[in-house]
Amino acid sequence: MAYRSFRKFLDALDKAGELKRVALPVDTDLLIAEWADREMKSPAGGKALLFEQAIVAGKKTEFPVAINTMGSRKRMALALQVVDVEDIAQEIQLILKAKPPTDLREGWSLLKQGIHLLHARPKQVKEGECQEVVHQIDNGNDFSLANLPILKCWPKDGGRFITLPNVHTRDPESSARNVGVYRMQIYDERTTGMHWQIHKVGARHGKRYYERGERMPVAVTLGGDPVYTFAATTPLPDGLDEILFAGFLRRKSVELVRCKTIDLDVPADVDFVLEGYVQPGEMRAEGPFGDHTGFYTAVENYPVFHVTAITHRRDAIYPTTIVGRPPMEDAYLGKATERLFLPLLRVTLPEIVDMNLPVEGAFHNLVLVSIKKQYPFHAARVAHGLWGAGQMMFSKVIVVFDDDVDVQNPAEVIWRGLANLDPKRDFSFVDGPIDQLDHGANQALYGAKVCIDATRKWAEEGYQREWPEVCRFPADVSARADALLAELGVGKGPTRPSSWQPPADPSPTNGGTLRDMLERLSRAAEKAR
Ligand SMILES: Cc1cc2nc3c(=O)[nH]c(=O)nc-3n(C[C@H](O)[C@H](O)[C@H](O)COP(=O)(O)O)c2cc1C
Ligand SMILES: [Mn+2]
């Protein structure tokens, strides 16, 4: 079942041998970050760390700090409560392939297959653990952001940053909800930065409030079921509610409770809620900050968040992470997203066999994709399709391979990709919006992207020579070699990696989208209620 609290998730990590408890006092100023960086960069992502005595400005705070809780394949699977993240990808694939039911029997079988969709819809509740303790900030209350164990992550950072905030906003026109993880720089006890980058949904909501000249309510939650935070980092299409997605992933409706000082709902079981607002037009210098790229991002103007209340669980734990030179904890969040969103990308690009966004490329810099090539110059269509798919627009280099190349294997990627390449022929450049964090381009937000066509070239594409075959031993010869080695008493002898098979059937789906799926889901839930 879904985690009823962040603490329960930590208990599960502990039971699985994935948590190190640190009872010594440790400073939130760089020291926790330094330790966490080592942990994140150790084999398979090290362990999650729970600092039971976090020190801020020389004083122990009331709340423990948890970091690197999702920073391994195993912990990510524990966070999503699956044996492997691939299981959810397969469930999504199934749902996308399901045809809309035409009769009751089909409807039932769909419900049986996709029963978890029933939980996508949130439930409103009257009270929540996240409001066990309420501090209204305008009441002369001396509880403030200074009471939270917020980290300074890197030496040249502009200050302390909340690094795993789930930022809840609403579109003032459609009232559609959005939750995104956008870091928050601490300016003082009740004011922070709000680093929603210009392409993100939070920023678009902000722009609507700005146009209307209205103050924008914003709720920031920390902790609770780790699925909330994961869902908030995923690139769901604008208009699709992360709370629905979280409900689907955790197989349990998210219970929502009304905030105390603003007109927004938040998950009732989170650890902390920072209630407040963004005043349209108010901007302030944010940064520098040691970022996902492994470099400091420069100071830029961003909106300001004013805290009106802080509520929390009595036993709250402060969740955080650090970002920087990969690999970091966010690598595992990104990899889970890569797996879960592959079936969705295949709805419009069914020719895609597999995809790898290498961690060292910080996700946007390099996309390795294998396709079932069907027509001349097919690689270009796949690259353009990917650039047109949400945050995949940031992909700086897309390399397209044939379906028999294992894009998860860097050795094979370099061998096959470069051997097939004629650089002049195979690079095609486009210009467009780029990630706001990218420092490579001459100007912010705009730059070049490239598709490298590493597929085998066809005569129709101008290749007039005979394309060579890959050197391989025929199966019967290998069988004879096996027999010979067995006779010599050396078993199978030295082994090579087995030949690779595409992971899943890339055949076209019935054309549903995640949005359709969730809509169908909530309709079904409505009926079942
Ligand atoms: C640890 C972490 C920190 C992040 N910080 C930011 C940030 O400061 N600003 C931002 O725009 N995106 C940040 N992101 C990425 C967004 O959460 C991500 O793009 C998400 O899909 C945005 O949601 P949205 O499409 O609803 O806006 C961060 C992601 C992670 C994992
Ligand atoms: Mn979103």
Coordinates of C-alpha atoms and ligand atoms in Angstrom, one line a residue:
M1 CA 0.0 0.0 0.0
A2 CA 1.0 3.6 -0.4
Y3 CA 3.1 5.2 2.2
R4 CA 1.0 7.1 4.8
S5 CA 3.9 9.3 5.6
F6 CA 7.5 10.2 4.6
R7 CA 8.6 8.6 7.9
K8 CA 7.0 5.3 6.8
F9 CA 9.0 5.4 3.6
L10 CA 12.2 5.9 5.6
D11 CA 11.2 2.9 7.8
A12 CA 10.9 0.9 4.6
L13 CA 14.3 2.1 3.4
D14 CA 15.7 1.2 6.8
K15 CA 14.2 -2.3 6.6
A16 CA 15.7 -2.8 3.2
G17 CA 19.2 -1.8 4.5
E18 CA 19.0 1.4 2.4
L19 CA 19.2 4.0 5.2
K20 CA 22.1 5.3 7.2
R21 CA 21.1 7.1 10.4
V22 CA 23.5 9.8 11.5
A23 CA 23.1 10.6 15.2
L24 CA 26.0 13.1 15.4
P25 CA 25.3 16.8 15.0
V26 CA 26.1 17.8 11.4
D27 CA 26.0 21.4 10.0
T28 CA 23.5 22.2 7.3
D29 CA 26.1 24.7 5.9
L30 CA 27.9 22.6 3.2
L31 CA 28.7 19.6 5.5
I32 CA 25.5 17.6 4.9
A33 CA 25.9 18.4 1.2
E34 CA 29.5 17.3 1.1
W35 CA 28.7 14.0 2.7
A36 CA 25.6 13.4 0.5
D37 CA 27.7 14.1 -2.7
R38 CA 30.0 11.3 -1.8
E39 CA 27.1 9.0 -1.0
M40 CA 25.4 9.8 -4.3
K41 CA 28.6 9.2 -6.3
S42 CA 29.4 5.9 -4.7
P43 CA 28.5 2.6 -6.5
A44 CA 24.8 2.2 -7.1
G45 CA 24.0 5.5 -5.5
G46 CA 25.2 4.7 -1.9
K47 CA 22.6 4.9 0.9
A48 CA 19.9 7.3 1.9
L49 CA 21.1 9.5 4.9
L50 CA 19.0 10.6 7.8
F51 CA 20.7 13.4 9.9
E52 CA 19.0 13.3 13.2
Q53 CA 20.7 16.4 14.5
A54 CA 20.9 19.1 11.8
I55 CA 22.7 22.2 12.9
V56 CA 21.6 25.6 11.6
A57 CA 23.7 28.7 12.6
G58 CA 25.2 26.7 15.5
K59 CA 21.9 25.5 16.8
K60 CA 20.2 22.1 16.6
T61 CA 16.9 22.3 14.8
E62 CA 13.7 20.4 15.8
F63 CA 13.6 18.5 12.5
P64 CA 15.8 15.7 11.1
V65 CA 17.1 16.0 7.5
A66 CA 16.7 13.2 4.9
I67 CA 18.7 13.2 1.7
N68 CA 19.4 10.8 -1.2
T69 CA 16.2 8.9 -0.3
M70 CA 15.5 8.2 -4.0
G71 CA 19.1 8.1 -5.1
S72 CA 19.4 4.5 -6.4
R73 CA 17.4 2.2 -8.7
K74 CA 16.4 0.2 -5.6
R75 CA 15.3 3.2 -3.6
M76 CA 13.4 4.6 -6.6
A77 CA 11.5 1.3 -6.9
L78 CA 10.8 1.4 -3.1
A79 CA 9.6 4.9 -3.5
L80 CA 7.2 3.8 -6.2
Q81 CA 6.5 0.5 -4.4
V82 CA 7.3 -1.7 -7.3
V83 CA 9.9 -4.4 -7.9
D84 CA 11.2 -2.4 -10.8
V85 CA 10.2 0.9 -12.4
E86 CA 9.8 -1.0 -15.6
D87 CA 6.7 -2.7 -14.2
I88 CA 4.8 0.7 -14.1
A89 CA 6.0 1.4 -17.7
Q90 CA 4.4 -1.9 -18.7
E91 CA 1.2 -1.0 -16.9
I92 CA 1.1 2.3 -18.7
Q93 CA 1.8 0.5 -22.0
L94 CA -1.2 -1.8 -21.3
I95 CA -3.5 1.1 -20.4
L96 CA -2.6 2.9 -23.6
K97 CA -3.3 -0.2 -25.7
A98 CA -6.6 -0.9 -24.1
K99 CA -9.5 0.0 -26.4
P100 CA -12.3 2.0 -25.0
P101 CA -14.9 -0.5 -23.8
T102 CA -17.8 -1.2 -26.1
D103 CA -19.8 -3.3 -23.7
L104 CA -20.1 -4.1 -20.0
R105 CA -17.9 -7.1 -20.2
E106 CA -15.1 -5.2 -21.9
G107 CA -15.6 -2.4 -19.4
W108 CA -15.1 -4.9 -16.6
S109 CA -12.0 -6.4 -18.1
L110 CA -10.6 -2.9 -18.6
L111 CA -11.3 -2.0 -15.0
K112 CA -9.6 -5.2 -13.9
Q113 CA -6.5 -4.4 -16.0
G114 CA -6.4 -0.8 -15.1
I115 CA -7.9 -0.9 -11.7
H116 CA -5.3 1.4 -10.3
L117 CA -6.7 4.2 -12.4
L118 CA -9.5 4.3 -10.0
H119 CA -7.2 5.9 -7.5
A120 CA -6.2 8.7 -9.7
R121 CA -8.9 11.0 -8.4
P122 CA -8.0 12.8 -5.2
K123 CA -10.3 12.8 -2.1
Q124 CA -11.1 15.9 -0.1
V125 CA -10.7 15.6 3.7
K126 CA -11.4 17.9 6.6
E127 CA -8.2 17.6 8.5
G128 CA -4.7 16.4 7.8
E129 CA -1.5 15.5 9.7
C130 CA 0.3 18.2 7.8
Q131 CA -1.7 20.7 10.0
E132 CA -1.0 19.2 13.4
V133 CA 1.1 22.3 14.1
V134 CA 0.0 25.6 12.6
H135 CA 2.1 28.8 12.6
Q136 CA 0.5 31.8 11.1
I137 CA 3.3 34.0 10.1
D138 CA 1.5 37.4 10.4
N139 CA 0.5 36.8 14.0
G140 CA 3.8 37.9 15.4
N141 CA 4.7 34.2 15.7
D142 CA 8.4 33.7 15.9
F143 CA 8.4 30.3 14.1
S144 CA 9.7 30.9 10.6
L145 CA 11.8 29.5 7.8
A146 CA 14.8 29.9 10.1
N147 CA 13.4 26.9 12.1
L148 CA 13.8 24.6 9.1
P149 CA 17.1 22.7 8.5
I150 CA 17.6 24.2 5.0
L151 CA 20.9 23.4 3.3
K152 CA 23.5 25.5 1.8
C153 CA 24.6 23.1 -0.9
W154 CA 27.7 24.6 -2.6
P155 CA 30.3 27.1 -1.5
K156 CA 29.4 29.8 -4.0
D157 CA 25.6 29.4 -3.7
G158 CA 23.8 32.7 -3.1
G159 CA 22.4 31.3 0.2
R160 CA 20.3 28.4 1.5
F161 CA 18.0 26.6 -0.9
I162 CA 14.9 24.4 -0.5
T163 CA 15.7 21.8 -3.1
L164 CA 12.7 19.4 -3.0
P165 CA 9.7 21.8 -2.7
N166 CA 6.5 20.6 -4.4
V167 CA 5.1 23.9 -5.6
H168 CA 1.3 23.8 -6.0
T169 CA -0.5 26.4 -8.2
R170 CA -3.7 26.8 -10.1
D171 CA -4.4 28.3 -13.5
P172 CA -6.6 31.3 -12.7
E173 CA -8.7 30.7 -15.8
S174 CA -9.2 27.0 -16.0
S175 CA -8.4 26.4 -12.3
A176 CA -6.3 23.4 -13.4
R177 CA -3.8 22.4 -10.7
N178 CA -0.1 22.0 -11.3
V179 CA 2.7 20.7 -9.0
G180 CA 6.3 21.2 -10.0
V181 CA 9.6 21.0 -8.1
Y182 CA 11.2 24.5 -8.4
R183 CA 14.0 25.3 -6.0
M184 CA 13.5 28.2 -3.5
Q185 CA 16.3 30.4 -2.3
I186 CA 15.9 31.7 1.3
Y187 CA 16.0 35.5 1.4
D188 CA 14.8 35.9 5.0
E189 CA 12.6 34.3 7.6
R190 CA 9.5 34.7 5.5
T191 CA 10.6 35.3 1.9
T192 CA 12.1 33.1 -0.7
G193 CA 12.8 33.0 -4.4
M194 CA 10.6 31.0 -6.7
H195 CA 12.7 29.5 -9.5
W196 CA 10.1 28.3 -12.0
Q197 CA 11.9 28.5 -15.3
I198 CA 10.2 30.3 -18.1
H199 CA 9.1 27.1 -19.9
K200 CA 7.5 25.5 -16.8
V201 CA 3.9 25.4 -16.0
G202 CA 4.2 27.3 -12.7
A203 CA 5.7 30.2 -14.7
R204 CA 2.8 30.1 -17.1
H205 CA 0.3 30.2 -14.2
G206 CA 2.3 33.1 -12.8
K207 CA 2.1 35.0 -16.1
R208 CA -1.8 34.6 -16.1
Y209 CA -2.0 36.2 -12.6
Y210 CA 0.4 38.9 -13.7
E211 CA -1.9 39.7 -16.7
R212 CA -4.9 39.9 -14.4
G213 CA -3.0 41.9 -11.8
E214 CA -3.9 39.5 -9.1
R215 CA -1.9 38.1 -6.2
M216 CA -1.1 34.4 -6.8
P217 CA -1.7 31.9 -4.1
V218 CA 1.1 29.3 -3.9
A219 CA 1.4 26.3 -1.6
V220 CA 4.7 24.5 -1.1
T221 CA 4.7 21.0 0.3
L222 CA 7.6 18.9 1.6
G223 CA 7.6 15.2 2.2
G224 CA 4.7 12.8 2.5
D225 CA 4.6 9.9 0.2
P226 CA 7.8 10.2 -2.0
V227 CA 5.5 9.6 -5.0
Y228 CA 4.3 13.2 -4.7
T229 CA 7.8 14.6 -5.2
F230 CA 8.5 12.2 -8.0
A231 CA 5.2 13.1 -9.8
A232 CA 6.1 16.8 -9.4
T233 CA 9.3 16.3 -11.3
T234 CA 7.8 14.5 -14.2
P235 CA 7.2 16.4 -17.5
L236 CA 3.4 15.9 -17.7
P237 CA 1.7 17.9 -20.4
D238 CA 0.4 21.3 -19.2
G239 CA -3.1 20.9 -17.9
L240 CA -2.5 17.4 -16.5
D241 CA -2.6 17.2 -12.8
E242 CA 0.4 15.7 -11.0
I243 CA -1.9 14.8 -8.1
L244 CA -3.9 12.5 -10.4
F245 CA -0.7 11.0 -11.6
A246 CA 0.5 10.5 -8.1
G247 CA -2.8 8.8 -7.1
F248 CA -2.4 6.4 -10.1
L249 CA 1.3 5.7 -9.2
R250 CA 0.6 5.0 -5.5
R251 CA -2.6 3.1 -6.2
K252 CA -4.4 5.2 -3.6
S253 CA -6.3 8.4 -3.9
V254 CA -4.4 11.4 -2.6
E255 CA -6.2 13.0 0.3
L256 CA -6.3 16.7 0.0
V257 CA -6.9 19.2 2.8
R258 CA -7.6 22.9 2.4
C259 CA -4.7 25.3 3.4
K260 CA -5.2 27.6 6.4
T261 CA -4.5 31.0 4.8
I262 CA -4.9 30.5 1.1
D263 CA -7.4 29.0 -1.3
L264 CA -5.5 25.9 -2.3
D265 CA -5.6 22.2 -1.4
V266 CA -2.5 20.1 -0.5
P267 CA -1.9 16.4 0.3
A268 CA -3.0 15.9 3.9
D269 CA -0.1 13.7 4.9
V270 CA 2.9 15.7 3.9
D271 CA 5.5 16.8 6.4
F272 CA 5.5 20.6 5.9
V273 CA 3.3 23.1 4.1
L274 CA 4.5 26.6 3.3
E275 CA 1.5 28.7 2.5
G276 CA 1.9 32.0 0.7
Y277 CA 1.7 34.0 -2.4
V278 CA 3.6 35.5 -5.3
Q279 CA 3.0 39.1 -6.1
P280 CA 2.9 39.5 -9.9
G281 CA 5.7 41.8 -11.1
E282 CA 7.8 41.4 -8.0
M283 CA 11.2 40.0 -9.1
R284 CA 14.4 39.6 -7.2
A285 CA 17.9 38.3 -8.0
E286 CA 18.2 34.6 -7.5
G287 CA 21.4 32.5 -7.4
P288 CA 24.1 31.7 -8.0
F289 CA 23.3 28.0 -7.4
G290 CA 25.3 24.8 -8.0
D291 CA 23.0 23.3 -10.5
H292 CA 22.1 20.0 -12.3
T293 CA 24.6 20.8 -15.0
G294 CA 27.5 20.6 -12.5
F295 CA 28.1 24.3 -12.9
Y296 CA 26.9 27.3 -11.0
T297 CA 24.0 29.0 -12.8
A298 CA 24.3 32.8 -12.9
V299 CA 22.2 35.2 -11.0
E300 CA 18.9 36.0 -12.7
N301 CA 15.6 37.7 -11.7
Y302 CA 12.8 35.4 -10.5
P303 CA 9.5 35.9 -8.7
V304 CA 9.4 36.2 -4.9
F305 CA 7.4 33.9 -2.6
H306 CA 6.0 35.4 0.6
V307 CA 5.1 32.9 3.4
T308 CA 1.8 33.5 5.2
A309 CA 1.8 30.2 7.3
I310 CA 3.9 27.2 8.0
T311 CA 2.1 24.1 9.0
H312 CA 3.7 20.7 9.8
R313 CA 3.3 17.3 11.2
R314 CA 4.3 16.9 14.8
D315 CA 7.0 14.4 13.8
A316 CA 8.0 16.1 10.6
I317 CA 11.2 15.2 8.7
Y318 CA 12.7 17.7 6.2
P319 CA 13.4 16.0 2.8
T320 CA 16.1 17.5 0.6
T321 CA 18.6 16.8 -2.1
I322 CA 21.6 18.4 -3.8
V323 CA 22.2 18.7 -7.5
G324 CA 25.6 19.1 -9.2
R325 CA 27.9 17.2 -11.4
P326 CA 26.2 14.0 -12.3
P327 CA 25.6 11.4 -11.1
M328 CA 23.4 12.8 -8.3
E329 CA 20.2 11.7 -6.7
D330 CA 18.1 13.3 -9.5
A331 CA 19.7 10.9 -12.0
Y332 CA 17.4 8.2 -10.6
L333 CA 14.3 10.3 -10.8
G334 CA 15.2 11.2 -14.3
K335 CA 15.8 7.5 -15.3
A336 CA 12.4 6.5 -13.8
T337 CA 10.8 9.3 -15.9
E338 CA 12.7 8.1 -19.0
R339 CA 11.2 4.6 -18.5
L340 CA 7.6 5.7 -17.6
F341 CA 7.4 8.2 -20.4
L342 CA 8.8 6.0 -23.2
P343 CA 5.4 4.3 -23.8
L344 CA 3.8 7.7 -24.0
L345 CA 6.4 8.9 -26.5
R346 CA 5.7 5.8 -28.5
V347 CA 2.0 6.8 -28.9
T348 CA 3.1 9.3 -31.5
L349 CA 6.4 7.8 -32.4
P350 CA 5.7 4.0 -32.4
E351 CA 8.9 3.3 -34.4
I352 CA 10.9 4.0 -31.2
V353 CA 12.4 0.8 -29.8
D354 CA 14.4 2.1 -26.9
M355 CA 15.8 5.4 -25.6
N356 CA 18.6 6.3 -23.3
L357 CA 19.2 9.8 -21.8
P358 CA 22.7 9.2 -20.3
V359 CA 23.0 10.6 -16.8
E360 CA 26.3 12.4 -17.6
G361 CA 24.3 14.4 -20.3
A362 CA 22.2 15.8 -17.5
F363 CA 19.2 14.6 -19.5
H364 CA 18.8 17.4 -21.9
N365 CA 22.3 17.2 -23.5
L366 CA 22.1 13.8 -25.1
V367 CA 19.4 11.4 -26.3
L368 CA 20.3 8.0 -27.7
V369 CA 17.3 6.5 -29.5
S370 CA 16.9 3.3 -31.5
I371 CA 14.1 3.0 -34.1
K372 CA 12.7 0.5 -36.6
K373 CA 13.6 2.5 -39.7
Q374 CA 10.9 2.3 -42.3
Y375 CA 11.6 5.0 -44.9
P376 CA 14.5 7.2 -46.1
F377 CA 15.4 10.0 -43.7
H378 CA 13.2 8.5 -41.0
A379 CA 15.8 9.5 -38.3
A380 CA 15.0 13.2 -38.9
R381 CA 11.3 12.6 -38.3
V382 CA 12.0 10.9 -35.0
A383 CA 14.3 13.8 -33.8
H384 CA 11.7 16.4 -34.8
G385 CA 9.0 14.4 -33.1
L386 CA 11.0 14.3 -29.9
W387 CA 11.8 18.0 -30.0
G388 CA 8.0 18.5 -30.3
A389 CA 7.3 16.5 -27.1
G390 CA 7.1 18.7 -24.0
Q391 CA 10.4 19.1 -22.2
M392 CA 12.1 16.9 -24.8
M393 CA 12.4 20.2 -26.7
F394 CA 15.5 20.8 -24.7
S395 CA 17.4 17.8 -26.1
K396 CA 20.6 19.3 -27.5
V397 CA 22.0 16.2 -29.3
I398 CA 19.7 13.4 -30.5
V399 CA 21.5 10.4 -32.0
V400 CA 19.3 7.9 -33.9
F401 CA 20.3 4.3 -34.3
D402 CA 18.8 1.2 -36.0
D403 CA 16.8 -1.2 -33.8
D404 CA 19.6 -3.8 -33.4
V405 CA 21.7 -1.3 -31.5
D406 CA 21.6 -1.4 -27.7
V407 CA 21.4 2.3 -26.8
Q408 CA 21.9 1.4 -23.1
N409 CA 25.4 0.1 -23.9
P410 CA 27.9 3.0 -24.3
A411 CA 30.5 0.7 -26.0
E412 CA 28.0 -0.3 -28.6
V413 CA 26.8 3.3 -29.1
I414 CA 30.3 4.5 -29.8
W415 CA 31.2 1.6 -32.0
R416 CA 28.1 1.5 -34.2
G417 CA 27.3 5.2 -34.1
L418 CA 30.7 6.4 -35.2
A419 CA 31.4 3.6 -37.7
N420 CA 28.2 4.5 -39.6
L421 CA 28.9 8.2 -39.5
D422 CA 29.6 10.6 -42.3
P423 CA 29.7 13.8 -40.3
K424 CA 28.8 16.1 -43.2
R425 CA 25.9 14.0 -44.3
D426 CA 24.5 12.9 -41.0
F427 CA 24.4 16.0 -38.8
S428 CA 21.3 18.2 -39.2
F429 CA 21.0 21.3 -37.2
V430 CA 17.9 23.2 -36.0
D431 CA 17.5 26.3 -33.9
G432 CA 15.0 26.9 -31.1
P433 CA 14.3 27.2 -27.4
I434 CA 16.8 25.6 -25.1
D435 CA 17.0 24.8 -21.5
Q436 CA 17.2 27.9 -19.3
L437 CA 20.2 26.2 -17.4
D438 CA 22.2 25.7 -20.6
H439 CA 25.3 27.8 -20.7
G440 CA 26.8 26.5 -23.9
A441 CA 24.8 28.8 -26.3
N442 CA 25.8 32.4 -26.9
Q443 CA 22.6 33.7 -25.5
A444 CA 20.2 32.4 -22.9
L445 CA 17.1 30.4 -23.9
Y446 CA 18.0 30.1 -27.6
G447 CA 20.4 27.9 -29.4
A448 CA 21.1 25.1 -31.8
K449 CA 20.2 21.4 -31.5
V450 CA 21.4 18.6 -33.7
C451 CA 20.1 15.3 -34.9
I452 CA 22.8 12.8 -35.7
D453 CA 21.6 10.0 -38.0
A454 CA 23.6 7.0 -37.1
T455 CA 21.3 4.5 -38.9
R456 CA 22.5 2.3 -41.7
K457 CA 22.1 4.4 -44.9
W458 CA 20.0 3.4 -47.8
A459 CA 20.4 3.8 -51.6
E460 CA 17.3 6.2 -51.5
E461 CA 19.3 8.3 -49.1
G462 CA 22.2 8.7 -51.6
Y463 CA 24.4 5.8 -50.4
Q464 CA 25.7 4.2 -53.6
R465 CA 28.0 1.7 -52.0
E466 CA 27.2 -1.6 -50.4
W467 CA 26.6 -1.3 -46.7
P468 CA 28.8 -3.8 -44.8
E469 CA 27.5 -6.5 -42.6
V470 CA 28.3 -6.7 -38.8
C471 CA 30.9 -9.5 -38.1
R472 CA 29.1 -12.3 -36.2
F473 CA 29.6 -16.1 -35.8
P474 CA 26.8 -18.2 -37.0
A475 CA 24.8 -20.0 -34.3
D476 CA 26.0 -23.5 -35.3
V477 CA 29.7 -22.5 -35.1
S478 CA 29.1 -21.1 -31.6
A479 CA 27.3 -24.3 -30.6
R480 CA 30.3 -26.3 -31.8
A481 CA 32.7 -24.0 -29.9
D482 CA 30.6 -24.5 -26.8
A483 CA 30.8 -28.3 -27.2
L484 CA 34.5 -28.1 -27.8
L485 CA 35.1 -26.0 -24.7
A486 CA 32.9 -28.4 -22.6
E487 CA 35.0 -31.3 -23.9
L488 CA 38.1 -29.5 -22.7
G489 CA 36.4 -29.2 -19.3
V490 CA 36.4 -25.4 -19.2
G491 CA 32.6 -25.1 -19.2
K492 CA 31.3 -22.4 -21.5
G493 CA 34.7 -20.7 -21.4
P494 CA 34.9 -16.9 -21.7
T495 CA 31.5 -15.3 -22.1
R496 CA 30.5 -12.2 -24.1
P497 CA 27.4 -10.2 -23.3
S498 CA 24.4 -12.0 -24.8
S499 CA 22.9 -10.5 -27.9
W500 CA 20.4 -7.9 -27.1
Q501 CA 16.7 -8.0 -27.7
P502 CA 14.4 -5.0 -27.8
P503 CA 12.8 -4.6 -24.3
A504 CA 9.2 -4.3 -25.3
D505 CA 6.9 -4.5 -28.2
P506 CA 7.1 -1.1 -30.0
S507 CA 3.9 -1.7 -32.0
P508 CA 1.5 1.2 -32.4
T509 CA -1.0 1.7 -29.7
N510 CA -4.6 2.7 -30.3
G511 CA -3.6 6.3 -30.2
G512 CA -4.6 7.2 -26.7
T513 CA -2.6 9.7 -24.7
L514 CA -1.9 10.0 -21.0
R515 CA -4.5 12.8 -20.9
D516 CA -7.1 10.5 -22.4
M517 CA -6.1 7.8 -20.1
L518 CA -6.4 9.9 -17.0
E519 CA -9.7 11.3 -18.2
R520 CA -11.1 7.8 -18.7
L521 CA -9.7 7.0 -15.3
S522 CA -11.5 9.7 -13.5
R523 CA -14.7 9.1 -15.4
A524 CA -14.5 5.4 -14.3
A525 CA -13.8 6.5 -10.8
E526 CA -16.7 8.9 -10.8
K527 CA -19.0 6.1 -11.9
A528 CA -17.6 3.7 -9.3
R529 CA -18.3 6.2 -6.5
Ligands
LIG1 C1 15.9 18.2 -7.6 C2 15.2 19.0 -8.7 C3 15.3 20.3 -8.7 C4 14.6 21.1 -9.7 N1 14.7 22.4 -9.7 C5 14.0 23.1 -10.7 C6 14.0 24.5 -10.6 O1 14.6 25.2 -9.7 N2 13.3 25.2 -11.6 C7 12.7 24.5 -12.6 O2 12.0 25.2 -13.4 N3 12.7 23.2 -12.7 C8 13.3 22.5 -11.7 N4 13.3 21.1 -11.8 C9 12.7 20.4 -12.9 C10 11.2 20.4 -12.8 O3 10.7 19.9 -11.6 C11 10.6 19.6 -13.9 O4 11.0 20.2 -15.2 C12 9.1 19.4 -13.9 O5 8.7 18.6 -15.0 C13 8.4 20.8 -14.0 O6 7.0 20.6 -13.8 P1 5.9 21.4 -14.7 O7 6.0 20.8 -16.1 O8 4.6 21.1 -14.1 O9 6.3 22.8 -14.6 C14 14.0 20.4 -10.7 C15 13.9 19.0 -10.7 C16 14.6 18.3 -9.7 C17 14.5 16.8 -9.7
MN2 MN 3.0 20.0 -14.7

